[in-house]
PDB file of C-alpha atoms in Angstrom:
ATOM      1  CA  UNK A   1     125.041 114.587  91.103  1.00 74.00           C
ATOM      2  CA  UNK A   2     123.185 117.260  89.026  1.00 92.00           C
ATOM      3  CA  UNK A   3     119.430 117.504  89.476  1.00 93.00           C
ATOM      4  CA  UNK A   4     118.827 117.472  85.751  1.00 93.00           C
ATOM      5  CA  UNK A   5     120.188 113.847  85.548  1.00 96.00           C
ATOM      6  CA  UNK A   6     117.780 112.680  88.318  1.00 98.00           C
ATOM      7  CA  UNK A   7     114.184 111.712  88.763  1.00 98.00           C
ATOM      8  CA  UNK A   8     112.028 111.601  91.929  1.00 98.00           C
ATOM      9  CA  UNK A   9     109.795 108.623  92.381  1.00 98.00           C
ATOM     10  CA  UNK A  10     106.647 109.248  94.470  1.00 98.00           C
ATOM     11  CA  UNK A  11     103.776 107.120  95.712  1.00 98.00           C
ATOM     12  CA  UNK A  12     100.521 109.037  95.908  1.00 98.00           C
ATOM     13  CA  UNK A  13      97.784 107.621  98.113  1.00 98.00           C
ATOM     14  CA  UNK A  14      94.364 109.225  98.727  1.00 98.00           C
ATOM     15  CA  UNK A  15      93.638 109.293 102.419  1.00 98.00           C
ATOM     16  CA  UNK A  16      90.584 107.625 104.065  1.00 98.00           C
ATOM     17  CA  UNK A  17      89.635 105.413 101.177  1.00 98.00           C
ATOM     18  CA  UNK A  18      89.696 101.594 101.264  1.00 96.00           C
ATOM     19  CA  UNK A  19      90.725  99.742  99.224  1.00 96.00           C
ATOM     20  CA  UNK A  20      93.320 102.415  98.496  1.00 98.00           C
ATOM     21  CA  UNK A  21      93.435 104.623  95.430  1.00 98.00           C
ATOM     22  CA  UNK A  22      97.097 105.104  94.641  1.00 98.00           C
ATOM     23  CA  UNK A  23      99.585 105.953  91.857  1.00 98.00           C
ATOM     24  CA  UNK A  24     103.331 105.607  91.514  1.00 98.00           C
ATOM     25  CA  UNK A  25     104.961 108.284  89.395  1.00 98.00           C
ATOM     26  CA  UNK A  26     108.419 109.561  88.366  1.00 98.00           C
ATOM     27  CA  UNK A  27     109.066 113.227  87.740  1.00 98.00           C
ATOM     28  CA  UNK A  28     112.228 115.272  86.869  1.00 98.00           C
ATOM     29  CA  UNK A  29     114.152 116.308  89.980  1.00 98.00           C
ATOM     30  CA  UNK A  30     114.167 119.821  88.708  1.00 98.00           C
ATOM     31  CA  UNK A  31     110.384 120.119  88.995  1.00 98.00           C
ATOM     32  CA  UNK A  32     108.710 122.871  90.983  1.00 98.00           C
ATOM     33  CA  UNK A  33     105.748 122.220  93.227  1.00 98.00           C
ATOM     34  CA  UNK A  34     103.412 123.638  90.481  1.00 98.00           C
ATOM     35  CA  UNK A  35     104.921 121.056  88.089  1.00 98.00           C
ATOM     36  CA  UNK A  36     104.338 118.282  90.613  1.00 98.00           C
ATOM     37  CA  UNK A  37     100.725 119.503  91.169  1.00 98.00           C
ATOM     38  CA  UNK A  38     100.048 119.111  87.487  1.00 98.00           C
ATOM     39  CA  UNK A  39     101.618 115.584  87.420  1.00 98.00           C
ATOM     40  CA  UNK A  40      99.508 114.545  90.457  1.00 98.00           C
ATOM     41  CA  UNK A  41      96.314 115.852  88.811  1.00 98.00           C
ATOM     42  CA  UNK A  42      97.074 113.968  85.607  1.00 97.00           C
ATOM     43  CA  UNK A  43      98.144 110.733  87.268  1.00 98.00           C
ATOM     44  CA  UNK A  44      95.148 110.564  89.594  1.00 97.00           C
ATOM     45  CA  UNK A  45      92.689 111.813  86.985  1.00 95.00           C
ATOM     46  CA  UNK A  46      91.167 115.001  88.406  1.00 96.00           C
ATOM     47  CA  UNK A  47      90.403 117.970  86.210  1.00 95.00           C
ATOM     48  CA  UNK A  48      92.277 120.714  88.118  1.00 95.00           C
ATOM     49  CA  UNK A  49      89.163 122.715  88.663  1.00 93.00           C
ATOM     50  CA  UNK A  50      89.918 123.721  92.252  1.00 95.00           C
ATOM     51  CA  UNK A  51      92.570 125.144  94.505  1.00 95.00           C
ATOM     52  CA  UNK A  52      95.383 123.019  95.929  1.00 97.00           C
ATOM     53  CA  UNK A  53      98.156 123.166  98.502  1.00 97.00           C
ATOM     54  CA  UNK A  54     101.181 121.146  99.640  1.00 98.00           C
ATOM     55  CA  UNK A  55     101.906 121.063 103.346  1.00 97.00           C
ATOM     56  CA  UNK A  56     104.937 120.152 105.347  1.00 96.00           C
ATOM     57  CA  UNK A  57     105.296 120.359 109.181  1.00 91.00           C
ATOM     58  CA  UNK A  58     107.677 122.986 110.434  1.00 84.00           C
ATOM     59  CA  UNK A  59     110.762 121.744 112.280  1.00 77.00           C
ATOM     60  CA  UNK A  60     110.407 122.184 116.005  1.00 69.00           C
ATOM     61  CA  UNK A  61     106.755 123.347 115.464  1.00 69.00           C
ATOM     62  CA  UNK A  62     104.915 120.099 114.511  1.00 65.00           C
ATOM     63  CA  UNK A  63     101.487 121.702 114.929  1.00 73.00           C
ATOM     64  CA  UNK A  64     102.355 124.285 112.357  1.00 84.00           C
ATOM     65  CA  UNK A  65     103.147 123.772 108.718  1.00 91.00           C
ATOM     66  CA  UNK A  66     104.538 125.325 105.565  1.00 94.00           C
ATOM     67  CA  UNK A  67     102.026 125.728 102.792  1.00 96.00           C
ATOM     68  CA  UNK A  68     102.969 125.774  99.085  1.00 97.00           C
ATOM     69  CA  UNK A  69     100.350 126.489  96.418  1.00 96.00           C
ATOM     70  CA  UNK A  70      98.672 129.542  95.009  1.00 94.00           C
ATOM     71  CA  UNK A  71      99.191 132.739  96.936  1.00 91.00           C
ATOM     72  CA  UNK A  72      96.293 135.116  97.469  1.00 77.00           C
ATOM     73  CA  UNK A  73      93.864 132.402  98.428  1.00 51.00           C
ATOM     74  CA  UNK A  74      95.007 132.022 102.020  1.00 50.00           C
ATOM     75  CA  UNK A  75      92.743 130.836 104.709  1.00 53.00           C
ATOM     76  CA  UNK A  76      93.163 131.884 108.377  1.00 53.00           C
ATOM     77  CA  UNK A  77      95.767 134.441 107.263  1.00 59.00           C
ATOM     78  CA  UNK A  78      98.264 131.676 106.464  1.00 68.00           C
ATOM     79  CA  UNK A  79     101.041 132.611 104.054  1.00 87.00           C
ATOM     80  CA  UNK A  80     101.171 130.399 100.923  1.00 93.00           C
ATOM     81  CA  UNK A  81     104.379 130.166  98.971  1.00 96.00           C
ATOM     82  CA  UNK A  82     103.961 130.199  95.173  1.00 96.00           C
ATOM     83  CA  UNK A  83     104.389 126.666  93.966  1.00 97.00           C
ATOM     84  CA  UNK A  84     105.979 127.642  90.662  1.00 97.00           C
ATOM     85  CA  UNK A  85     108.797 129.375  92.495  1.00 97.00           C
ATOM     86  CA  UNK A  86     109.666 126.562  94.978  1.00 98.00           C
ATOM     87  CA  UNK A  87     111.672 123.484  93.760  1.00 98.00           C
ATOM     88  CA  UNK A  88     110.485 120.140  95.047  1.00 98.00           C
ATOM     89  CA  UNK A  89     114.137 119.369  95.882  1.00 97.00           C
ATOM     90  CA  UNK A  90     113.984 121.992  98.618  1.00 97.00           C
ATOM     91  CA  UNK A  91     111.563 119.872 100.776  1.00 97.00           C
ATOM     92  CA  UNK A  92     111.855 116.394  99.348  1.00 98.00           C
ATOM     93  CA  UNK A  93     115.549 116.088 100.251  1.00 96.00           C
ATOM     94  CA  UNK A  94     115.770 112.296 100.785  1.00 97.00           C
ATOM     95  CA  UNK A  95     113.708 109.136 100.315  1.00 98.00           C
ATOM     96  CA  UNK A  96     111.149 108.606 103.083  1.00 98.00           C
ATOM     97  CA  UNK A  97     110.024 112.173 103.342  1.00 97.00           C
ATOM     98  CA  UNK A  98     106.291 112.658 102.808  1.00 97.00           C
ATOM     99  CA  UNK A  99     104.194 115.790 102.293  1.00 97.00           C
ATOM    100  CA  UNK A 100     100.466 116.240 102.264  1.00 98.00           C
ATOM    101  CA  UNK A 101      98.730 117.431  99.014  1.00 98.00           C
ATOM    102  CA  UNK A 102      95.162 118.861  99.432  1.00 98.00           C
ATOM    103  CA  UNK A 103      92.997 119.334  96.439  1.00 98.00           C
ATOM    104  CA  UNK A 104      89.594 121.148  96.476  1.00 97.00           C
ATOM    105  CA  UNK A 105      89.229 122.868  99.803  1.00 96.00           C
ATOM    106  CA  UNK A 106      85.533 122.075  99.741  1.00 96.00           C
ATOM    107  CA  UNK A 107      85.657 118.316  99.124  1.00 97.00           C
ATOM    108  CA  UNK A 108      89.069 118.312 100.799  1.00 97.00           C
ATOM    109  CA  UNK A 109      90.829 115.431  99.107  1.00 98.00           C
ATOM    110  CA  UNK A 110      94.030 114.713 100.984  1.00 98.00           C
ATOM    111  CA  UNK A 111      96.861 112.807  99.269  1.00 98.00           C
ATOM    112  CA  UNK A 112      99.953 111.472 100.938  1.00 98.00           C
ATOM    113  CA  UNK A 113     102.956 112.224  98.696  1.00 98.00           C
ATOM    114  CA  UNK A 114     105.788 109.896  99.651  1.00 98.00           C
ATOM    115  CA  UNK A 115     109.185 110.221  98.118  1.00 98.00           C
ATOM    116  CA  UNK A 116     110.194 106.568  97.491  1.00 98.00           C
ATOM    117  CA  UNK A 117     113.487 107.157  95.720  1.00 98.00           C
ATOM    118  CA  UNK A 118     115.839 109.465  93.843  1.00 98.00           C
ATOM    119  CA  UNK A 119     117.029 107.744  90.639  1.00 97.00           C
ATOM    120  CA  UNK A 120     119.059 108.363  87.606  1.00 97.00           C
ATOM    121  CA  UNK A 121     117.126 109.155  84.474  1.00 97.00           C
ATOM    122  CA  UNK A 122     116.834 106.308  82.019  1.00 96.00           C
ATOM    123  CA  UNK A 123     118.010 106.964  78.529  1.00 95.00           C
ATOM    124  CA  UNK A 124     115.125 107.315  76.030  1.00 96.00           C
ATOM    125  CA  UNK A 125     112.433 107.601  78.747  1.00 97.00           C
ATOM    126  CA  UNK A 126     110.013 110.488  78.795  1.00 97.00           C
ATOM    127  CA  UNK A 127     109.255 112.057  82.137  1.00 98.00           C
ATOM    128  CA  UNK A 128     106.951 112.430  83.990  1.00 98.00           C
ATOM    129  CA  UNK A 129     105.648 108.965  83.814  1.00 98.00           C
ATOM    130  CA  UNK A 130     103.225 106.756  85.747  1.00 98.00           C
ATOM    131  CA  UNK A 131     104.508 103.290  86.696  1.00 98.00           C
ATOM    132  CA  UNK A 132     101.552 101.776  88.451  1.00 98.00           C
ATOM    133  CA  UNK A 133      98.331 102.427  90.371  1.00 98.00           C
ATOM    134  CA  UNK A 134      95.061 101.004  91.464  1.00 98.00           C
ATOM    135  CA  UNK A 135      91.365 102.029  91.210  1.00 97.00           C
ATOM    136  CA  UNK A 136      89.738 104.951  89.495  1.00 96.00           C
ATOM    137  CA  UNK A 137      89.972 108.629  90.468  1.00 95.00           C
ATOM    138  CA  UNK A 138      87.152 109.896  92.655  1.00 96.00           C
ATOM    139  CA  UNK A 139      84.848 112.123  90.531  1.00 96.00           C
ATOM    140  CA  UNK A 140      85.141 115.901  90.847  1.00 96.00           C
ATOM    141  CA  UNK A 141      82.629 117.590  93.106  1.00 96.00           C
ATOM    142  CA  UNK A 142      81.198 114.319  94.521  1.00 96.00           C
ATOM    143  CA  UNK A 143      81.340 115.580  98.092  1.00 97.00           C
ATOM    144  CA  UNK A 144      84.754 114.316  99.333  1.00 97.00           C
ATOM    145  CA  UNK A 145      85.156 110.947 101.007  1.00 98.00           C
ATOM    146  CA  UNK A 146      81.601 110.679 102.376  1.00 98.00           C
ATOM    147  CA  UNK A 147      80.106 111.677  99.021  1.00 97.00           C
ATOM    148  CA  UNK A 148      82.391 109.251  97.239  1.00 98.00           C
ATOM    149  CA  UNK A 149      81.125 106.346  99.352  1.00 98.00           C
ATOM    150  CA  UNK A 150      77.496 107.457  98.759  1.00 97.00           C
ATOM    151  CA  UNK A 151      78.314 107.489  95.038  1.00 97.00           C
ATOM    152  CA  UNK A 152      79.687 103.941  95.141  1.00 97.00           C
ATOM    153  CA  UNK A 153      76.546 102.755  96.961  1.00 97.00           C
ATOM    154  CA  UNK A 154      74.359 104.282  94.362  1.00 97.00           C
ATOM    155  CA  UNK A 155      76.274 102.921  91.412  1.00 96.00           C
ATOM    156  CA  UNK A 156      76.396  99.425  92.954  1.00 95.00           C
ATOM    157  CA  UNK A 157      72.555  99.219  92.783  1.00 95.00           C
ATOM    158  CA  UNK A 158      71.019  99.521  89.301  1.00 94.00           C
ATOM    159  CA  UNK A 159      67.585  99.621  90.909  1.00 95.00           C
ATOM    160  CA  UNK A 160      68.525 102.666  92.948  1.00 96.00           C
ATOM    161  CA  UNK A 161      66.226 105.605  91.991  1.00 95.00           C
ATOM    162  CA  UNK A 162      69.245 107.805  91.338  1.00 96.00           C
ATOM    163  CA  UNK A 163      71.365 105.204  89.529  1.00 96.00           C
ATOM    164  CA  UNK A 164      70.817 106.415  85.961  1.00 95.00           C
ATOM    165  CA  UNK A 165      71.308 110.160  86.793  1.00 95.00           C
ATOM    166  CA  UNK A 166      74.365 109.442  88.938  1.00 95.00           C
ATOM    167  CA  UNK A 167      76.051 107.224  86.382  1.00 94.00           C
ATOM    168  CA  UNK A 168      75.489 109.821  83.670  1.00 94.00           C
ATOM    169  CA  UNK A 169      76.845 112.646  85.831  1.00 94.00           C
ATOM    170  CA  UNK A 170      79.945 110.658  86.899  1.00 94.00           C
ATOM    171  CA  UNK A 171      80.989 110.066  83.257  1.00 88.00           C
ATOM    172  CA  UNK A 172      82.264 113.669  82.748  1.00 83.00           C
ATOM    173  CA  UNK A 173      83.809 114.186  86.205  1.00 90.00           C
ATOM    174  CA  UNK A 174      87.250 112.629  85.702  1.00 86.00           C
ATOM    175  CA  UNK A 175      89.926 113.354  83.119  1.00 85.00           C
ATOM    176  CA  UNK A 176      89.670 110.028  81.357  1.00 79.00           C
ATOM    177  CA  UNK A 177      85.888 110.026  80.811  1.00 75.00           C
ATOM    178  CA  UNK A 178      83.737 107.015  79.834  1.00 83.00           C
ATOM    179  CA  UNK A 179      81.391 105.149  82.172  1.00 90.00           C
ATOM    180  CA  UNK A 180      82.664 105.467  85.747  1.00 94.00           C
ATOM    181  CA  UNK A 181      84.052 102.183  86.990  1.00 94.00           C
ATOM    182  CA  UNK A 182      85.447 102.603  90.537  1.00 95.00           C
ATOM    183  CA  UNK A 183      87.820  99.613  90.227  1.00 96.00           C
ATOM    184  CA  UNK A 184      89.233 100.551  86.801  1.00 94.00           C
ATOM    185  CA  UNK A 185      92.802 101.699  86.358  1.00 95.00           C
ATOM    186  CA  UNK A 186      94.411 101.786  82.898  1.00 95.00           C
ATOM    187  CA  UNK A 187      97.997 102.853  82.811  1.00 96.00           C
ATOM    188  CA  UNK A 188      97.838 103.449  79.105  1.00 94.00           C
ATOM    189  CA  UNK A 189      95.185 106.218  79.512  1.00 93.00           C
ATOM    190  CA  UNK A 190      97.471 108.454  81.560  1.00 95.00           C
ATOM    191  CA  UNK A 191      98.726 111.460  79.664  1.00 96.00           C
ATOM    192  CA  UNK A 192     100.804 114.221  81.327  1.00 97.00           C
ATOM    193  CA  UNK A 193     100.162 117.807  80.442  1.00 96.00           C
ATOM    194  CA  UNK A 194     102.921 120.417  80.007  1.00 96.00           C
ATOM    195  CA  UNK A 195     102.939 122.246  83.415  1.00 96.00           C
ATOM    196  CA  UNK A 196     104.087 125.528  81.797  1.00 95.00           C
ATOM    197  CA  UNK A 197     101.140 125.441  79.420  1.00 94.00           C
ATOM    198  CA  UNK A 198      98.759 124.693  82.333  1.00 94.00           C
ATOM    199  CA  UNK A 199     100.115 127.628  84.246  1.00 93.00           C
ATOM    200  CA  UNK A 200      99.560 129.977  81.287  1.00 92.00           C
ATOM    201  CA  UNK A 201      95.993 128.709  80.998  1.00 90.00           C
ATOM    202  CA  UNK A 202      95.339 129.221  84.696  1.00 87.00           C
ATOM    203  CA  UNK A 203      96.964 132.624  85.191  1.00 86.00           C
ATOM    204  CA  UNK A 204      97.303 134.425  81.823  1.00 79.00           C
ATOM    205  CA  UNK A 205      95.021 137.393  81.354  1.00 54.00           C
ATOM    206  CA  UNK A 206      92.215 136.669  78.852  1.00 43.00           C
TER     207      UNK A 206
END
């Protein structure tokens, strides 16, 4: 079966948050890891402001891992493979395989990326697409999981001295804007950017 006739279905789940924040997406099987990164950002709702990396444990060396992302920003001298050169089919070889996606090495959001299925493309359907999900994206730069819970606590109390300022700030910190409502998820709001265009915006000389 040719890759161009297939789509990969992934479930994306942000770690350490309950109730879970998750999305189910389908992307072309010919995607690179850069392309998948853009789809993850758009489906979850982040703004792609920060660095990212995909990680897979090495065979026979479970404490070590392969990292795919943006070379030149390595930590601890770890080699990072360029995501735009590595096809997702090289690592997601069969349903059930999962990788870790980390976004923003300061806030350190960790997302489990589970390959649920490899399917035939449906005629007339545009990919990538989001099929389902729950709960709103955590705002950018909120301080990771601990900061996110602090944010929820503040927004739950209109009498909190920082409520007004926090609510105003949170409005502009996710892709889909508007008042930040932690439980809101609207499938119709999700729009996927062209990964090639995003790459040019990120790396072309200005």
